[in-house]
Tab-separated table of C-alpha atoms in Angstrom:
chain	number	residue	atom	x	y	z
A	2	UNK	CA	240.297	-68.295	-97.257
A	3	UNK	CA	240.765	-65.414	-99.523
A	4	UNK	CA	242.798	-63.576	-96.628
A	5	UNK	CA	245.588	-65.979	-98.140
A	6	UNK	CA	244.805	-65.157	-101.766
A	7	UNK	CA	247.277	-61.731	-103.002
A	8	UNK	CA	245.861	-59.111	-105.759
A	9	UNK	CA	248.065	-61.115	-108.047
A	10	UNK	CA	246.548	-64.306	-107.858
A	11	UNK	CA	242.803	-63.176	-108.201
A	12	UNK	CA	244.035	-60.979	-110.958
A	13	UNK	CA	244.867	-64.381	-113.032
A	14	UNK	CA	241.702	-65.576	-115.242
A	15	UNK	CA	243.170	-69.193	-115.096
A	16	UNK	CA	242.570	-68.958	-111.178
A	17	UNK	CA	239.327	-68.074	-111.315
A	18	UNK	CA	238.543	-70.976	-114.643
A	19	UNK	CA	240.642	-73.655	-112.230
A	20	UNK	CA	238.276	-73.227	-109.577
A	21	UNK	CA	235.025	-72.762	-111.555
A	22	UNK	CA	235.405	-75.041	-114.388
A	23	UNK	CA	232.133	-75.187	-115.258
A	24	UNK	CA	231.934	-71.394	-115.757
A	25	UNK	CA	233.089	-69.289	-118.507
A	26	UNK	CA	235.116	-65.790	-118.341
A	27	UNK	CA	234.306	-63.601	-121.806
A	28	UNK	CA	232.886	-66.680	-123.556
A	29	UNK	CA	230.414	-66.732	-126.584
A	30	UNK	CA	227.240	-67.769	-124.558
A	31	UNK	CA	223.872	-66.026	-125.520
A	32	UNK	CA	221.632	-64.386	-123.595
A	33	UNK	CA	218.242	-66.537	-122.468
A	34	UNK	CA	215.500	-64.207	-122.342
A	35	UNK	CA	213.567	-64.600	-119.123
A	36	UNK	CA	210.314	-65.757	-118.975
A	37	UNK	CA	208.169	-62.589	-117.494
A	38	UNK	CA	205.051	-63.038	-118.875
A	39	UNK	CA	202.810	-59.864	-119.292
A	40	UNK	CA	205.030	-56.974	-118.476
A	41	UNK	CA	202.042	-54.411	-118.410
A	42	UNK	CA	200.293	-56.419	-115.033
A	43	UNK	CA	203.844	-56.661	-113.849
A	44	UNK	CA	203.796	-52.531	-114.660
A	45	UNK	CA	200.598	-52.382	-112.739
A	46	UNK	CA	201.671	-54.197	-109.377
A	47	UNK	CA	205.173	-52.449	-109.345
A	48	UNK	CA	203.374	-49.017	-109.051
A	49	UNK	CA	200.657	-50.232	-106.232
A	50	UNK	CA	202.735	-52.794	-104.433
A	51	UNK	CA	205.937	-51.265	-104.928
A	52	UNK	CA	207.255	-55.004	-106.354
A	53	UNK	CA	206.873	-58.049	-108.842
A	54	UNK	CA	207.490	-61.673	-108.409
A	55	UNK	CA	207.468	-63.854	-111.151
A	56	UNK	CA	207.922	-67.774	-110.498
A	57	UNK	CA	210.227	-69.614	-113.078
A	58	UNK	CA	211.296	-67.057	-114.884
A	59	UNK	CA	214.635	-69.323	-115.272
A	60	UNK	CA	215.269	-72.177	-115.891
A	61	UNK	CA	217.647	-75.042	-113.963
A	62	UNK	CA	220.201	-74.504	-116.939
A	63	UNK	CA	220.460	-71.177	-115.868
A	64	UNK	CA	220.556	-71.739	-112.124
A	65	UNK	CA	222.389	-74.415	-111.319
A	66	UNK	CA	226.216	-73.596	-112.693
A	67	UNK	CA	225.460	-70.044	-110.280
A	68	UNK	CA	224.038	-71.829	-107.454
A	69	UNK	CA	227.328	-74.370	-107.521
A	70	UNK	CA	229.741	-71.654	-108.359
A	71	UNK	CA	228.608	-69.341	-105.552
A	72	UNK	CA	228.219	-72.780	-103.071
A	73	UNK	CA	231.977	-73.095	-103.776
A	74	UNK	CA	233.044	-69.726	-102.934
A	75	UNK	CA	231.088	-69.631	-99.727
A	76	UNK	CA	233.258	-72.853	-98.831
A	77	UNK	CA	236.411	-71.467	-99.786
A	78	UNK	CA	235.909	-68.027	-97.879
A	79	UNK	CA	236.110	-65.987	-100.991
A	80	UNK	CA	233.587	-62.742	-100.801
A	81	UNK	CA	231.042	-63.666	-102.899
A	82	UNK	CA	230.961	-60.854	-104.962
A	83	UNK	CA	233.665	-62.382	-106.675
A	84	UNK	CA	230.981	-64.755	-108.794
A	85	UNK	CA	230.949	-61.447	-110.547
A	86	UNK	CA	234.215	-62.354	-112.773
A	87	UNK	CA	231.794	-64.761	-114.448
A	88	UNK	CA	229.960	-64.270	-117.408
A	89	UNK	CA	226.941	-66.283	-115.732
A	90	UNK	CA	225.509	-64.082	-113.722
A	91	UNK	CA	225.627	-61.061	-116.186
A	92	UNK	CA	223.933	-63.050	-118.579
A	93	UNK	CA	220.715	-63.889	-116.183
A	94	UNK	CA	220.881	-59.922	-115.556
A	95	UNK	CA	221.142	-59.111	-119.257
A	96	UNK	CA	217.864	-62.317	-119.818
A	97	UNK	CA	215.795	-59.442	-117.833
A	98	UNK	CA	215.892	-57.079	-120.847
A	99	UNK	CA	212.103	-56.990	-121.578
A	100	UNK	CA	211.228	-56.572	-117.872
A	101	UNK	CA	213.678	-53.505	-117.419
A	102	UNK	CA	212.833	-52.004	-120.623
A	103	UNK	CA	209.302	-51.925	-119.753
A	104	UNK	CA	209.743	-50.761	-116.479
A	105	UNK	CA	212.772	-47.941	-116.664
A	106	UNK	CA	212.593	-47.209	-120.460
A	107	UNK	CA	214.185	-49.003	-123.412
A	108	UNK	CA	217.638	-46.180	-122.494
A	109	UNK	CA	217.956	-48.152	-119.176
A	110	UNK	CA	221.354	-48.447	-117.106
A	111	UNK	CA	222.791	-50.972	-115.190
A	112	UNK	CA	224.220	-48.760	-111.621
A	113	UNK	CA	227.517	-50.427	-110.422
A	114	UNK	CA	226.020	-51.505	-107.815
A	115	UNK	CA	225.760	-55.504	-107.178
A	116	UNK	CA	225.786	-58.450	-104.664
A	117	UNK	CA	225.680	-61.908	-103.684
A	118	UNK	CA	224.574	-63.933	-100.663
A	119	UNK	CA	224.832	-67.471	-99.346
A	120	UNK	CA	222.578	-67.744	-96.229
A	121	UNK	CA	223.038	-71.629	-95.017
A	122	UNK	CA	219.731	-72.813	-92.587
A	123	UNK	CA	220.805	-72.338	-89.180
A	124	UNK	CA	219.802	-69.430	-86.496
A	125	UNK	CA	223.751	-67.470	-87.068
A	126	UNK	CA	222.864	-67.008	-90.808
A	127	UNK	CA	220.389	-64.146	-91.856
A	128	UNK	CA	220.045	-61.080	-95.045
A	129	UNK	CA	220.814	-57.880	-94.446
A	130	UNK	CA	218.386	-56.633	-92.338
A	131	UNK	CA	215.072	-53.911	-93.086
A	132	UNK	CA	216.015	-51.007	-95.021
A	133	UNK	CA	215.590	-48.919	-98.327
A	134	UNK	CA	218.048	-49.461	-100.847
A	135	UNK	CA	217.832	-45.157	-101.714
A	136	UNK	CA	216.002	-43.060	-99.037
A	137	UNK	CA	216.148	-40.242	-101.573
A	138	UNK	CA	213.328	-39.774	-104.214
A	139	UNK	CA	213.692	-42.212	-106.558
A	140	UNK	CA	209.234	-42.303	-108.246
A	141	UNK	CA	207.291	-40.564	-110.548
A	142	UNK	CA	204.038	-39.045	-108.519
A	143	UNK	CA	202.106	-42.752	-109.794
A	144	UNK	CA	205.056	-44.661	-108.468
A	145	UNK	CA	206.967	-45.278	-111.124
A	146	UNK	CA	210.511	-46.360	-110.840
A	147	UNK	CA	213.492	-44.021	-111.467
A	148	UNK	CA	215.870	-47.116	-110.216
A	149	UNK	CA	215.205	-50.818	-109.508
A	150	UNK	CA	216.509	-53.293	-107.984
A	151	UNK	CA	216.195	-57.161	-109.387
A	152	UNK	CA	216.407	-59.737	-107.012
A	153	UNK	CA	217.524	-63.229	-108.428
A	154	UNK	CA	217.211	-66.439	-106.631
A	155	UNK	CA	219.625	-69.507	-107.412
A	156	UNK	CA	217.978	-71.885	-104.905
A	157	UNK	CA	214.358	-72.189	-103.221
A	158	UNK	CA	214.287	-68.651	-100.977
A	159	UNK	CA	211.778	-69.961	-98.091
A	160	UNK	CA	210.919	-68.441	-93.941
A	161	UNK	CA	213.514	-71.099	-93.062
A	162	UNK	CA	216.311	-70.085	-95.136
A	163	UNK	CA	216.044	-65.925	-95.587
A	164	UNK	CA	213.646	-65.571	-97.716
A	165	UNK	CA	212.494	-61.739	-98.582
A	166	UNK	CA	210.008	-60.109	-97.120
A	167	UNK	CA	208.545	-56.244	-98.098
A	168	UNK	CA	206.148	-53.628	-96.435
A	169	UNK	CA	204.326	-52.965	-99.712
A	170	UNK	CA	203.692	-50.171	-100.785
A	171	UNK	CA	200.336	-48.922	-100.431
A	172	UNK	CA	200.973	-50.432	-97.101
A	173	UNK	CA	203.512	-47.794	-96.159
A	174	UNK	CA	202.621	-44.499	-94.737
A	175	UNK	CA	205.918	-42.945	-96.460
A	176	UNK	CA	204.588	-43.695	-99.656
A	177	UNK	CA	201.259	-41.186	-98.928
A	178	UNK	CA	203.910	-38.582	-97.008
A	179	UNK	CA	206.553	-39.222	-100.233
A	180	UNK	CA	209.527	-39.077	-97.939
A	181	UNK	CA	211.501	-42.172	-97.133
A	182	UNK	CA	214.254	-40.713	-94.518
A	183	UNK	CA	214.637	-39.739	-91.457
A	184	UNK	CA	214.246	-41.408	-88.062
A	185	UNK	CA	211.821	-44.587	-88.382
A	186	UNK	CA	211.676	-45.135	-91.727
A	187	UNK	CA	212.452	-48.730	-91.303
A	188	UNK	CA	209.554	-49.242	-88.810
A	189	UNK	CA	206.458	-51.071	-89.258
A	190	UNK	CA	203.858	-49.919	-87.688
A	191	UNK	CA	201.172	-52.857	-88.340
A	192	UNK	CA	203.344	-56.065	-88.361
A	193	UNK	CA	200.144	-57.738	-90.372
A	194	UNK	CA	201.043	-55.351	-93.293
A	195	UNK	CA	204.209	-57.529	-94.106
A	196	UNK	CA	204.275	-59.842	-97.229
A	197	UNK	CA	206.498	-62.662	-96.736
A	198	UNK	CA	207.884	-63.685	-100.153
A	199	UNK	CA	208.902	-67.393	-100.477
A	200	UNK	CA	210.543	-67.988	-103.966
A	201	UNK	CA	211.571	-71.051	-106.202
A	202	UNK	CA	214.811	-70.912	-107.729
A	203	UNK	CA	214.800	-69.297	-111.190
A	204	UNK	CA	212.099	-66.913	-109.657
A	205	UNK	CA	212.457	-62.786	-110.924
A	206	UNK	CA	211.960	-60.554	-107.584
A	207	UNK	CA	212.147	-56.450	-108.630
A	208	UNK	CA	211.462	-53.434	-106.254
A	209	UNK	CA	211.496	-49.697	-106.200
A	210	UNK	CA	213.750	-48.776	-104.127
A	211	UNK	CA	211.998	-46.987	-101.729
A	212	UNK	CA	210.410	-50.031	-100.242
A	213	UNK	CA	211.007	-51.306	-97.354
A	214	UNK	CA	212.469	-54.767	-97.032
A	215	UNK	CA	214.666	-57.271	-95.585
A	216	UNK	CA	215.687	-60.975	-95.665
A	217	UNK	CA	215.237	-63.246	-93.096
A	218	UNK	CA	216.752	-64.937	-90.176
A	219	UNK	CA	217.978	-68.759	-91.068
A	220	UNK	CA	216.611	-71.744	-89.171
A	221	UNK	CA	218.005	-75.252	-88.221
A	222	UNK	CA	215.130	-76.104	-89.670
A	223	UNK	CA	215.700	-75.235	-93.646
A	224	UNK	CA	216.351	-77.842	-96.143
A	225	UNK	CA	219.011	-75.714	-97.904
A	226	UNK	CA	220.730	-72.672	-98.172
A	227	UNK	CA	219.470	-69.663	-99.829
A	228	UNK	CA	221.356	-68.160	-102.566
A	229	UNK	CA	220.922	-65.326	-104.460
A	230	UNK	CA	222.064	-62.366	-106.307
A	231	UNK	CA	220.824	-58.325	-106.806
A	232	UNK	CA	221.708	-55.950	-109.188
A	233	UNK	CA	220.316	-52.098	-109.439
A	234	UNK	CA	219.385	-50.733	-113.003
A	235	UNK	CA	217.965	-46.476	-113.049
A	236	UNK	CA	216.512	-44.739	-116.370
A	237	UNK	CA	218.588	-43.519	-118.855
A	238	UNK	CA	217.240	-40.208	-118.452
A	239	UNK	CA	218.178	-39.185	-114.931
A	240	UNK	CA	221.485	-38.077	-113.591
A	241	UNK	CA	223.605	-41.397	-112.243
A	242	UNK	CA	222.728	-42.909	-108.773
A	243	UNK	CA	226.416	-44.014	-108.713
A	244	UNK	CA	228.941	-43.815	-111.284
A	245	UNK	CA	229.885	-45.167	-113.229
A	246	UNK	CA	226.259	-46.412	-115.547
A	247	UNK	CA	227.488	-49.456	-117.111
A	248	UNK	CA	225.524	-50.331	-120.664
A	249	UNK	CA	223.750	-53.396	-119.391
A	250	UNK	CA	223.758	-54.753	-123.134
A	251	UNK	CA	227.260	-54.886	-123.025
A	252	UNK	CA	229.273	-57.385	-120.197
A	253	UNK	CA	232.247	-56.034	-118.796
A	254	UNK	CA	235.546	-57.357	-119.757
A	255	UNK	CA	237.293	-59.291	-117.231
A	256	UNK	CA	239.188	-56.609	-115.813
A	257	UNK	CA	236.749	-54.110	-115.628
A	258	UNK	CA	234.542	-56.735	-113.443
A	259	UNK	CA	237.715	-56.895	-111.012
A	260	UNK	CA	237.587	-53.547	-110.411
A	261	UNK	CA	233.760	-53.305	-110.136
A	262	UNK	CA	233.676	-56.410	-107.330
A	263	UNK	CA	236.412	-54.258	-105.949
A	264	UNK	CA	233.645	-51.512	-105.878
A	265	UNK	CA	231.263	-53.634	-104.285
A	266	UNK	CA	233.500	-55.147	-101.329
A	267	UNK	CA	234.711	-51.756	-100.358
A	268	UNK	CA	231.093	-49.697	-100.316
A	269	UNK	CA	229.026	-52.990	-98.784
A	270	UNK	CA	231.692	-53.214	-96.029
A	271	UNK	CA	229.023	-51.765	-93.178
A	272	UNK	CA	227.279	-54.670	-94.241
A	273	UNK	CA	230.236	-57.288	-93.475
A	274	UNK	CA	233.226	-57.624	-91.192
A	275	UNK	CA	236.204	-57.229	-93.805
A	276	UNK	CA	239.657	-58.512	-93.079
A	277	UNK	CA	242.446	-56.093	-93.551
A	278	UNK	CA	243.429	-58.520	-95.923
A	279	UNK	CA	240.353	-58.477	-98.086
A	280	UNK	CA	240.188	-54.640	-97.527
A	281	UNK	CA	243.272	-54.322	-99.290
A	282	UNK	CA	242.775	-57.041	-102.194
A	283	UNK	CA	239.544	-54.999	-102.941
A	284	UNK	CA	241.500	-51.810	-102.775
A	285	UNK	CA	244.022	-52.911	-105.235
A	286	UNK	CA	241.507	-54.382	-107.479
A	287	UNK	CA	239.766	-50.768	-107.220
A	288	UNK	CA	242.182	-48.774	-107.613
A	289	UNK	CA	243.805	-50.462	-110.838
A	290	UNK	CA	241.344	-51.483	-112.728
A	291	UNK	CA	237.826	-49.512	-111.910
A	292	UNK	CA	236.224	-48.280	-115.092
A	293	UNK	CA	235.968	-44.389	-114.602
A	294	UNK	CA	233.587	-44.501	-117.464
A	295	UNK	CA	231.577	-46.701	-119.721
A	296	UNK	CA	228.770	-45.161	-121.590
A	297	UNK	CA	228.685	-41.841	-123.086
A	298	UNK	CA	225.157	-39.745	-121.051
A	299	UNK	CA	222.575	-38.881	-123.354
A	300	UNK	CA	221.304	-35.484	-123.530
């Protein structure tokens, strides 16, 4: 359990290499492009649905060594964030170039804002439940995206296992009123209007974050367990959602990604039960090695 695990010890790249040998911590690997097809339909859905899915967008080579890695983490009761100190999972993030590009500008940012999530198939195992990942305005008047969030899957995301599912967006009644806070706005009013979204592993899943979504509750009944990771990107040209922007062309070094899973523990906590243990592991890693900055703003 990582209650038994001290700063020190997570601090220690040789720690992390021992128990993911298969993964690599500031290695030489290239990026794989992902396999998005035509970004201007994708374009076109985003601003009327509010998201994009795009099947096999990765391949096993990509998914597999992130699937096991996380798998073993989940096991040994390390927060999963922690997958983070890989260069893995930056790399499927960074594959997305062409998608985020298109979508937030060729200036994009990567926000410092990340997770990770093993749900196994039984009824005690669900995502985090209905909500809007910013409440405050976050479109241009036709709906497109200031911020995003990308949605990867590792393993087949099905009903059984907590898959996704979205109120889309020309669905929503906040989307005509352009205000996504205040009292109800996690409410469906017309449970028909909700899109269940089964995905294969390798699968791209994006949103605006204004909509309205949530992953599902696990079943006895699910083959596997669903795992997955999200990361939030804004345009270049708006003021930071969070700080600090992190060039997503560049991967962190190793201990700039302790202090940014450090980040992540301590401001998803009202998501999670966290061990005064954990709290102060995450505090540590915060507090000594958080990068205060790491681009210079344009204009």
């Amino acid at each position: 359990m990582v209650g038994t695990l001290v700063a020190h010890e997570v601090e220690r790249r040789e720690f992390w290499r021992g128990l993911c040998p298969h993964m690599t911590i500031e290695g030489a690997s290239a990026v794989t492009p992902a396999q998005v097809g035509d970004t201007s339909l994708l374009m076109s859905d985003l601003k009327r649905e509010g998201y994009v899915q795009v099947p096999d967008a990765f391949g096993e080579r990509c998914t597999a060594p992130i699937r096991d890695a996380v798998t073993l983490l989940s096991q040994r009761g390390i927060p999963l964030p922690f997958a983070f100190v890989f260069d893995e999972l930056w790399l499927a993030f960074q594959g997305l170039s062409t998608f985020l590009s298109t979508a937030l500008g060729a200036d994009y940012r990567a926000l410092p804002d990340f997770w990770v999530w093993y749900v196994p198939p039984n009824e005690n195992a669900a995502g985090w439940g209905p909500h809007r990942d910013r409440v405050q305005p976050t479109l241009d008047p036709d709906n497109s995206p200031h911020t995003l969030t990308v949605w990867l899957p590792f393993t087949d995301a099905t009903p059984l296992n907590g898959c996704m599912y979205v109120l889309p967006a020309h669905h929503d009644p906040r989307f005509v009123e352009r205000r996504w806070d205040g009292d109800g706005n996690n409410v469906v009013h017309n449970p028909q209007d909700i899109r269940a979204l089964p995905a294969t592993a390798g699968s791209l899943l994006a949103w605006n974050q204004a909509v309205l979504h949530w992953g599902s509750r696990g079943s006895r009944l699910g083959k596997a367990a669903r795992i997955s990771a999200a990361f939030e990107f804004q345009r270049g040209d708006r003021a930071p959602f969070n700080n600090p922007l992190l060039d997503p062309a560049r991967i962190p070094t190793f201990s700039e990604r302790l202090g940014l899973i450090g980040k992540q523990v301590l401001q998803y906590r009202h998501m999670y039960p966290l061990s005064d243990e954990v709290a102060a592991v995450a505090t540590t890693l915060f507090e000594r090695y958080m990068p205060r900055t790491m681009i210079t703003l344009r204009g």
